[in-house]
PDB file of C-alpha atoms in Angstrom:
ATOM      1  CA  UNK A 910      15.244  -8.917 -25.113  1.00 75.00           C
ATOM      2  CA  UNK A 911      17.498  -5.853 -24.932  1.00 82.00           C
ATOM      3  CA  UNK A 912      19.664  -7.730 -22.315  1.00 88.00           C
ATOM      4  CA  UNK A 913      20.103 -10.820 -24.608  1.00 87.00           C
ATOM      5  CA  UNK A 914      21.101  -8.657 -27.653  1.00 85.00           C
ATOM      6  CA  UNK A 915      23.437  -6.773 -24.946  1.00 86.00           C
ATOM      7  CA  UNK A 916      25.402 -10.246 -24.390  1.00 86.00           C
ATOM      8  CA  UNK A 917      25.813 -11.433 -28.056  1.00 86.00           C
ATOM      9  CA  UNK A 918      27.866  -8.153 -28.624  1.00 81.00           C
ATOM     10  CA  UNK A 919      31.174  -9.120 -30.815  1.00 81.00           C
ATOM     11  CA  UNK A 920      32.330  -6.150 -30.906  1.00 84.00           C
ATOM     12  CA  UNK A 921      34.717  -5.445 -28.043  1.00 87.00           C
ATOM     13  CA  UNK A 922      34.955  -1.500 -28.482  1.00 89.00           C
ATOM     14  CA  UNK A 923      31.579  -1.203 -27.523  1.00 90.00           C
ATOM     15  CA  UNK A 924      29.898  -1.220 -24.670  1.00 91.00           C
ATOM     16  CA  UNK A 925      26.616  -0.609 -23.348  1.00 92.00           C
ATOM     17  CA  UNK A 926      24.897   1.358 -20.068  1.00 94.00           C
ATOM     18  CA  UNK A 927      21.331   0.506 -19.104  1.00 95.00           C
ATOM     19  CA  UNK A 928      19.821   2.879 -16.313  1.00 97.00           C
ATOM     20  CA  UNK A 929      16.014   3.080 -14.603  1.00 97.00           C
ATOM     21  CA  UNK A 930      14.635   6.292 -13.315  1.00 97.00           C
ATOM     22  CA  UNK A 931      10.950   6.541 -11.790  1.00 96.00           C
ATOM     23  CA  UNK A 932       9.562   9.779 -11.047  1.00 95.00           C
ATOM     24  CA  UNK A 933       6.339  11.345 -10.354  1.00 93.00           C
ATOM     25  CA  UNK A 934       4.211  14.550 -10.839  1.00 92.00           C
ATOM     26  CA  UNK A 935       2.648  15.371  -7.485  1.00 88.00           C
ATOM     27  CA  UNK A 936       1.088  18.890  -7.972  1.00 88.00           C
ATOM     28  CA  UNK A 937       3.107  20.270 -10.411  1.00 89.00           C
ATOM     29  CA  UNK A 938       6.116  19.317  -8.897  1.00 90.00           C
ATOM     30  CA  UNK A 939       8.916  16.295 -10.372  1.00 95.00           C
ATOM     31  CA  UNK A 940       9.872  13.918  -7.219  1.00 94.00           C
ATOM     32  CA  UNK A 941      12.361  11.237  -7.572  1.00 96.00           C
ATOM     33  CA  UNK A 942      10.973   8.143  -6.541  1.00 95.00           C
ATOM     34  CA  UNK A 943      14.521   6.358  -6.120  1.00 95.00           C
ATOM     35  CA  UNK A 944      14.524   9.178  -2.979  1.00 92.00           C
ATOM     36  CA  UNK A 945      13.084   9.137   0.477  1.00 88.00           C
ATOM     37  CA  UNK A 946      10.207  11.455   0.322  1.00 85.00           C
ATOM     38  CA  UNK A 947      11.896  12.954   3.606  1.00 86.00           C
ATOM     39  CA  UNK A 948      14.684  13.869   1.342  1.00 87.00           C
ATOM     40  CA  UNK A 949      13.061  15.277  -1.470  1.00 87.00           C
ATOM     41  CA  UNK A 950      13.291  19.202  -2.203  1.00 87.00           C
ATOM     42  CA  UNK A 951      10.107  20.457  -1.868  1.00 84.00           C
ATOM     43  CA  UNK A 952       9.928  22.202  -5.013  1.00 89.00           C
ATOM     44  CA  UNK A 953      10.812  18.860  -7.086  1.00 92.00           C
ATOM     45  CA  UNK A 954      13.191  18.352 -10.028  1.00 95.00           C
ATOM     46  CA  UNK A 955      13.646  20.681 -12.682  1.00 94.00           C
ATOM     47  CA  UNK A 956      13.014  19.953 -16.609  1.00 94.00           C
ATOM     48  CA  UNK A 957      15.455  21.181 -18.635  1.00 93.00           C
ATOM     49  CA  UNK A 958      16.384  20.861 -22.152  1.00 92.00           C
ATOM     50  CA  UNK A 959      19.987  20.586 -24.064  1.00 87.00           C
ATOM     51  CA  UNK A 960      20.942  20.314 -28.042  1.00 83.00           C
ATOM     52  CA  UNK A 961      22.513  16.778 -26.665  1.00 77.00           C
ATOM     53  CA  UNK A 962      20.051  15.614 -24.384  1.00 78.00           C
ATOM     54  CA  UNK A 963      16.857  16.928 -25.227  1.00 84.00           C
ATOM     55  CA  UNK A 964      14.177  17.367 -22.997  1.00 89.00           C
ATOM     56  CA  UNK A 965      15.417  15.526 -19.465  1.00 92.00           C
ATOM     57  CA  UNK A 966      15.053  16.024 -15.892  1.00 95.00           C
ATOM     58  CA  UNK A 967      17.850  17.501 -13.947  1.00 94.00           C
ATOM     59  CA  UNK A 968      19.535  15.706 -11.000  1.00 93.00           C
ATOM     60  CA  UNK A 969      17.130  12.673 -11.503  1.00 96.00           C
ATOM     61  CA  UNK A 970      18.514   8.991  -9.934  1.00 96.00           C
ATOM     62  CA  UNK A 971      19.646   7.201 -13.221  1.00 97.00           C
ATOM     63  CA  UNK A 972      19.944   3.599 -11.439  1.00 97.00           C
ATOM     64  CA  UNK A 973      22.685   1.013 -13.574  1.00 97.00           C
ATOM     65  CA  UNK A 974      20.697  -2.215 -14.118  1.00 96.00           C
ATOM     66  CA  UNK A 975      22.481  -5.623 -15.864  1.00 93.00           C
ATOM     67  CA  UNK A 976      18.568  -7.717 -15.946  1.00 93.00           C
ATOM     68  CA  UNK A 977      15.197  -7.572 -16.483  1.00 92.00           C
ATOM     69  CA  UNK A 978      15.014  -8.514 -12.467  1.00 95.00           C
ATOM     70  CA  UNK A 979      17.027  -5.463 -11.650  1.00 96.00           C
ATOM     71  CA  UNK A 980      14.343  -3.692 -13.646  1.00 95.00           C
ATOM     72  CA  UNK A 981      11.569  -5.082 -11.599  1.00 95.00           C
ATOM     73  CA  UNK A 982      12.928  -4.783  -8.128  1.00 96.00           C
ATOM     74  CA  UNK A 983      13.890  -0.969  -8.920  1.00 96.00           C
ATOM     75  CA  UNK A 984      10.593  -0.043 -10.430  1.00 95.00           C
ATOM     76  CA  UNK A 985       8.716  -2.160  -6.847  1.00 94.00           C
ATOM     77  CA  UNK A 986      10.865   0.074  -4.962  1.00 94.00           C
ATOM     78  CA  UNK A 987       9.919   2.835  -6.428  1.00 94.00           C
ATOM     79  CA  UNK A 988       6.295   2.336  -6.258  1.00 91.00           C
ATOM     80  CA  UNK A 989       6.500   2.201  -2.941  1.00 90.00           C
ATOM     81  CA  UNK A 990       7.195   5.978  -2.299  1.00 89.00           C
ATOM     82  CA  UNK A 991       4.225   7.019  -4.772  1.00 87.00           C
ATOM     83  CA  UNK A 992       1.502   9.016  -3.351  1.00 78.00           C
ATOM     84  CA  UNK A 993      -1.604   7.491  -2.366  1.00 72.00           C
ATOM     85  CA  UNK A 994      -4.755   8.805  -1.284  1.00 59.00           C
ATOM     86  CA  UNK A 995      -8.332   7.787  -0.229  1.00 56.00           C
ATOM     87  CA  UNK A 996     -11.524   8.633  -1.940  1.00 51.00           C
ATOM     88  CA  UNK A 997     -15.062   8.028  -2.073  1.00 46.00           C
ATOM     89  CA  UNK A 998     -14.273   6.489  -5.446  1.00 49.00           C
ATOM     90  CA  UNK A 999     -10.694   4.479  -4.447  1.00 51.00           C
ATOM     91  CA  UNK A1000      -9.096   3.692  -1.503  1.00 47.00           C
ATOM     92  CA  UNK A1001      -5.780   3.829  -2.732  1.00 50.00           C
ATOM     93  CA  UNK A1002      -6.516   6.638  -5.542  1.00 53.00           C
ATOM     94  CA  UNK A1003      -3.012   7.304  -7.460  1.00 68.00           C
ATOM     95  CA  UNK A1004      -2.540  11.685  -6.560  1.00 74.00           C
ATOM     96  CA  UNK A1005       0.302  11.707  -9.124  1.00 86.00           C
ATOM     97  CA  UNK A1006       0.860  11.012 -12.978  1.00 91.00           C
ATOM     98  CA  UNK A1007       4.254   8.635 -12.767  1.00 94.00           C
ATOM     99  CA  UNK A1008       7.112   8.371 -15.332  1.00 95.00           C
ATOM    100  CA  UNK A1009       9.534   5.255 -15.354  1.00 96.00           C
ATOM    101  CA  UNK A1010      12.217   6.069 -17.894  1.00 95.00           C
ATOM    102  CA  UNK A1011      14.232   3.042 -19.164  1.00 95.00           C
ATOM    103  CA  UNK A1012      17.752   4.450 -20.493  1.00 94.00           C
ATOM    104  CA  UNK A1013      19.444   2.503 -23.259  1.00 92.00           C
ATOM    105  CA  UNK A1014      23.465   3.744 -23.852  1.00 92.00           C
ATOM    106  CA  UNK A1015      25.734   2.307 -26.511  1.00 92.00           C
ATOM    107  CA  UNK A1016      28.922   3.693 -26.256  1.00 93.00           C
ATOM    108  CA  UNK A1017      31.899   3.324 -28.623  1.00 91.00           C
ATOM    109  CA  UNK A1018      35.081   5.312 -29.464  1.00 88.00           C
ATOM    110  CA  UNK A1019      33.921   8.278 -27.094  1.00 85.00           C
ATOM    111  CA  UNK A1020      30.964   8.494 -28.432  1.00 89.00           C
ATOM    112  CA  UNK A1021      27.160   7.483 -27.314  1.00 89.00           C
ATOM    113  CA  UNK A1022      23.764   6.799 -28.374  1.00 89.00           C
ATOM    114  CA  UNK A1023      21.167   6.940 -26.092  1.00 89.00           C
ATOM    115  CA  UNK A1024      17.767   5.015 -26.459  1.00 89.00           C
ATOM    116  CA  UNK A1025      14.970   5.516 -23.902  1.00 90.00           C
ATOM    117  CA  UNK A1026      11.643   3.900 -23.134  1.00 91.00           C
ATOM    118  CA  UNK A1027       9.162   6.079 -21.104  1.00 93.00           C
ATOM    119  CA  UNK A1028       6.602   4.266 -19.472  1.00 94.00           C
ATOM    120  CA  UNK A1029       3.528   6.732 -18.186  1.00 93.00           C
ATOM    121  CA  UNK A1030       0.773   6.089 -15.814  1.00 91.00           C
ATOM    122  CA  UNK A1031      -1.601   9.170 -15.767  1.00 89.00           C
ATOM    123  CA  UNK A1032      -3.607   9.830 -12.841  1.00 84.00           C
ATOM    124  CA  UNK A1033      -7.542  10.223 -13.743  1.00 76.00           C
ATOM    125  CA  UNK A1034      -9.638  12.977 -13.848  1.00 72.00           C
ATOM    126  CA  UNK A1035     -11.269  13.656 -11.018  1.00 58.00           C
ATOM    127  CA  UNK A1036     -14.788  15.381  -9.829  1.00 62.00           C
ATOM    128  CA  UNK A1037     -15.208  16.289  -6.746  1.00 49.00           C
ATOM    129  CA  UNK A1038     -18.402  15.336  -5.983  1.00 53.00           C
ATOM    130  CA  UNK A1039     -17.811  12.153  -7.320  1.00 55.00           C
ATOM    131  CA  UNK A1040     -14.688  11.825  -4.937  1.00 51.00           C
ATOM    132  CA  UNK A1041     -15.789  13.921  -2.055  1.00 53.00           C
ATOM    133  CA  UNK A1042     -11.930  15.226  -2.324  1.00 51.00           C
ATOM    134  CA  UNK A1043     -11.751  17.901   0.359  1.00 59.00           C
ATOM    135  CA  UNK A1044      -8.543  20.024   1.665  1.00 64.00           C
ATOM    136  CA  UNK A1045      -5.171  18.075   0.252  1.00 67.00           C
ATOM    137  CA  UNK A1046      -7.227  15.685  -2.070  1.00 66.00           C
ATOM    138  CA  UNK A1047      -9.427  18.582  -3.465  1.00 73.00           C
ATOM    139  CA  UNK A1048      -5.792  20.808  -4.250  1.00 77.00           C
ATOM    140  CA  UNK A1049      -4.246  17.092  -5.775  1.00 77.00           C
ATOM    141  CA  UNK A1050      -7.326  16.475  -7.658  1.00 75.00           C
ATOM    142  CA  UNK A1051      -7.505  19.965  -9.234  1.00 80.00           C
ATOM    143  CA  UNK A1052      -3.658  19.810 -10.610  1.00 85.00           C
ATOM    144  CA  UNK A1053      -4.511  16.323 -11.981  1.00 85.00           C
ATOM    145  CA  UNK A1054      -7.167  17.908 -14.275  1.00 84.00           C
ATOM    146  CA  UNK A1055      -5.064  20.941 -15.009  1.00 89.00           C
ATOM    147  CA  UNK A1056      -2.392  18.422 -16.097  1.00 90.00           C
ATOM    148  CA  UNK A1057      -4.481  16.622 -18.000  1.00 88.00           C
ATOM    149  CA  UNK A1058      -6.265  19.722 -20.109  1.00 88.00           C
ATOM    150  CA  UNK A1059      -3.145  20.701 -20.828  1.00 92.00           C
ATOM    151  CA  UNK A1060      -1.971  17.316 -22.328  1.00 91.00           C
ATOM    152  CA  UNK A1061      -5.275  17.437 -24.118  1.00 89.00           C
ATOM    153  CA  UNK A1062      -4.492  20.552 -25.851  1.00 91.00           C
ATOM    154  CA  UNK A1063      -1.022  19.596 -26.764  1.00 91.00           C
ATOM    155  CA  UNK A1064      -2.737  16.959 -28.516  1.00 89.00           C
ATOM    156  CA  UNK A1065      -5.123  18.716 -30.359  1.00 88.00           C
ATOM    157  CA  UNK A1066      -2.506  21.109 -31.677  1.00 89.00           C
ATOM    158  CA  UNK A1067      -0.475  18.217 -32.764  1.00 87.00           C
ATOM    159  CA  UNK A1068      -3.510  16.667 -34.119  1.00 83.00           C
ATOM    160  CA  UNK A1069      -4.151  19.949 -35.914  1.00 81.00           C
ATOM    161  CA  UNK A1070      -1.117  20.203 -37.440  1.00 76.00           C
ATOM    162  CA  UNK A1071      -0.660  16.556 -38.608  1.00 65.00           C
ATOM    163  CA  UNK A1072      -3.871  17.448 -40.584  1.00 60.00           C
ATOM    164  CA  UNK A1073      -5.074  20.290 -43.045  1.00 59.00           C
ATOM    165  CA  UNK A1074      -6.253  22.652 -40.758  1.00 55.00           C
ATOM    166  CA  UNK A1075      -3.062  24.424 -39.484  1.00 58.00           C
ATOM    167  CA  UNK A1076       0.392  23.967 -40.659  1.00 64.00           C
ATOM    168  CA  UNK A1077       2.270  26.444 -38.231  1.00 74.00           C
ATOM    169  CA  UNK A1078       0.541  25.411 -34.874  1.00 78.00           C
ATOM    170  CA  UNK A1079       1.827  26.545 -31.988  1.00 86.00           C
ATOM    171  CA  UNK A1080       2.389  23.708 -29.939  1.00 90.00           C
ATOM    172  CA  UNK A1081       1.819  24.667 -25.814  1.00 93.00           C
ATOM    173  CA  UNK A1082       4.392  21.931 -23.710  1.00 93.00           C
ATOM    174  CA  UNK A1083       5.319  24.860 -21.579  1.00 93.00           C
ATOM    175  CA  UNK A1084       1.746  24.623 -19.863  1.00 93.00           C
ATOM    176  CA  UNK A1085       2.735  22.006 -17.374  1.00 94.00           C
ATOM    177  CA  UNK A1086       5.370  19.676 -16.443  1.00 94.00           C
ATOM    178  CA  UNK A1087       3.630  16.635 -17.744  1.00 94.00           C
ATOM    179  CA  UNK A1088       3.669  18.143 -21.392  1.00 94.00           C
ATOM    180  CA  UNK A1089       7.097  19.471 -20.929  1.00 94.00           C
ATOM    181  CA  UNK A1090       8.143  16.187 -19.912  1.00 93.00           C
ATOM    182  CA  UNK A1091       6.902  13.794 -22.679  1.00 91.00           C
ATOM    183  CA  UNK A1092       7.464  16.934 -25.410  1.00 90.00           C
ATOM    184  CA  UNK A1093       9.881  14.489 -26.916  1.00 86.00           C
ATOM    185  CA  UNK A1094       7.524  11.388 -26.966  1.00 86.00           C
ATOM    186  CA  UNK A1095       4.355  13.357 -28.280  1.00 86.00           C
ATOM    187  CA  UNK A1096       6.012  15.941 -30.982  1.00 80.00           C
ATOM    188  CA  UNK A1097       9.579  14.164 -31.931  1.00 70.00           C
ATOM    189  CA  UNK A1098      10.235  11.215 -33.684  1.00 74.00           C
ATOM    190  CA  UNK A1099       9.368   8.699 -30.723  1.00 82.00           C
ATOM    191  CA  UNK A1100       7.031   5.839 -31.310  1.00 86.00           C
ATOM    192  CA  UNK A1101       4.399   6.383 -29.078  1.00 87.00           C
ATOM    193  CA  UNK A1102       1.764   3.914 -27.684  1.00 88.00           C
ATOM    194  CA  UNK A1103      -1.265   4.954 -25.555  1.00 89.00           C
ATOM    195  CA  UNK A1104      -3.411   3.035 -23.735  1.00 90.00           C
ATOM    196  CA  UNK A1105      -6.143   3.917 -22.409  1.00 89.00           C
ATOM    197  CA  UNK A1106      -8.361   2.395 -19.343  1.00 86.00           C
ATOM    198  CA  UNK A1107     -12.104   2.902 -19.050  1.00 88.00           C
ATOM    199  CA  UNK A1108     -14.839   1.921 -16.504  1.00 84.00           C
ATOM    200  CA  UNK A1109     -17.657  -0.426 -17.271  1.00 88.00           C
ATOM    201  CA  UNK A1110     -19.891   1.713 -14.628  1.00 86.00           C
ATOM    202  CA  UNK A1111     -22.858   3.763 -16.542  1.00 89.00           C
ATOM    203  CA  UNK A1112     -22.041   6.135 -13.791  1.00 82.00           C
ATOM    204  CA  UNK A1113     -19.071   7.197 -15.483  1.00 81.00           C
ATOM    205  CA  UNK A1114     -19.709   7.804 -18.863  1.00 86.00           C
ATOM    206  CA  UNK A1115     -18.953  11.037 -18.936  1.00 85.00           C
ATOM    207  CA  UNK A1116     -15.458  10.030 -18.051  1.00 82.00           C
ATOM    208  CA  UNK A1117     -15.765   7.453 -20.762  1.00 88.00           C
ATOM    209  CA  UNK A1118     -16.863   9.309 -23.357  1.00 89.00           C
ATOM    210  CA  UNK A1119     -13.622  12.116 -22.305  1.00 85.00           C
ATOM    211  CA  UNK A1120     -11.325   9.232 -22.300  1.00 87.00           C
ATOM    212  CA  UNK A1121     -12.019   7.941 -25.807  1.00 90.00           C
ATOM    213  CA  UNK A1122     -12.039  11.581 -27.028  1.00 88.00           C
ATOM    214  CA  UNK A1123      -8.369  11.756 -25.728  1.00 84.00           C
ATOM    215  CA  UNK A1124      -8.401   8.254 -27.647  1.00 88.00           C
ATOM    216  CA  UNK A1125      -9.562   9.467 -31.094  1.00 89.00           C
ATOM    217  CA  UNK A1126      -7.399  13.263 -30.831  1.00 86.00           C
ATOM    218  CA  UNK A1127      -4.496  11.523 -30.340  1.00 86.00           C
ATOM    219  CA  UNK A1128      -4.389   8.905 -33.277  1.00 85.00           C
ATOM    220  CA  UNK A1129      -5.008  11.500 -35.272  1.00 83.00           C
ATOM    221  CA  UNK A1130      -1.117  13.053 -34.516  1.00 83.00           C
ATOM    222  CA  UNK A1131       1.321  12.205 -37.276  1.00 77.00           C
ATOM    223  CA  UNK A1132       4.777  12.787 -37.777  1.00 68.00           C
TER     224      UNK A1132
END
């Protein structure tokens, strides 16, 4: 849709910039997907924050795109360099939470506004003797659910002070680079869809039931 809008532009002082990142958040570190792992600083990407950027991640790929297809075949190319891992519970368990960042640029008279779309996949929680994760997969699974308690208390916060219990909350991004990263998307004034997955399996319903609990904490954040 954006693309089609893009070519029924009259004006010609104006021009547009469309750009894909993918990253991912492999214990507690930002990798570029768009990068040979071999290449990658071990340390990851850096999230930084500016009055005219906002919250954004520092040296990241931005890759131009003119289609929908050129989209696609980024994002598949990205996926490949994710990392994978095998568990008792998944062969090909995700060990990251992933970030594909759609850029949107309209630029006219030396000036620009910039549109994105974030797209997250969160890894799931994990227990280990549900997973048998020992060594590598035990250290993965454990920032996973340090990641995700901390996005779960950003949420209550902003739940808290949407509502009548606290108006001067203190909201906690800084705990990890998964709250730092979607600060923008959870406390600005993004529209913000989540979606979340559960397992039909009465062995898991304690997952379940911490899933929808995510569910109902988070509808509860308003503007």
């Amino acid at each position: 849709e954006i693309f089609r809008r893009i070519a029924k532009e009259t004006d010609p002082n104006k021009r547009y910039e469309v750009t894909v990142s993918m990253i991912e958040i492999y214990n507690e570190a930002i990798q570029d997907l768009l990068i040979d792992p071999s290449l990658r600083p071990k340390k990851g990407l850096e999230v930084r924050e500016s009055k005219a950027l906002g919250i954004y991640i520092d040296g990241v790929i931005k890759r131009p795109v003119e289609c929908y297809e050129a989209i696609e075949t980024t994002i598949e190319e990205a996926t490949e360099h994710r990392t994978v891992g095998s568990t008792l519970m998944n062969a090909t368990s995700s060990r990251a939470h992933t970030v594909q960042i759609i850029e949107f640029k309209a630029i006219k008279d030396g000036s620009a506004t910039v549109s994105m779309i974030n797209l997250v996949d969160l890894a799931g929680s994990e227990k280990a003797g549900q997973t048998g994760a020992t060594g590598d997969r035990l250290k993965e699974g454990s920032h996973i659910n340090k990641s995700l308690s901390a996005l779960g208390n950003v949420i209550e916060k902003l739940a808290d002070r949407g509502g009548e219990k606290k108006k001067n909350v203190v909201i906690p991004y800084r705990e990890s680079k998964l709250t730092r990263l979607l600060q923008n998307a959870l406390g600005g004034s993004s529209k913000t869809i989540m979606i979340c997955a559960l397992s039909p399996a009465s062995s898991n319903h304690e997952e379940t039931l911490s899933t929808l609990r995510y569910a109902d904490r988070a509808k509860k954040i308003k503007p």
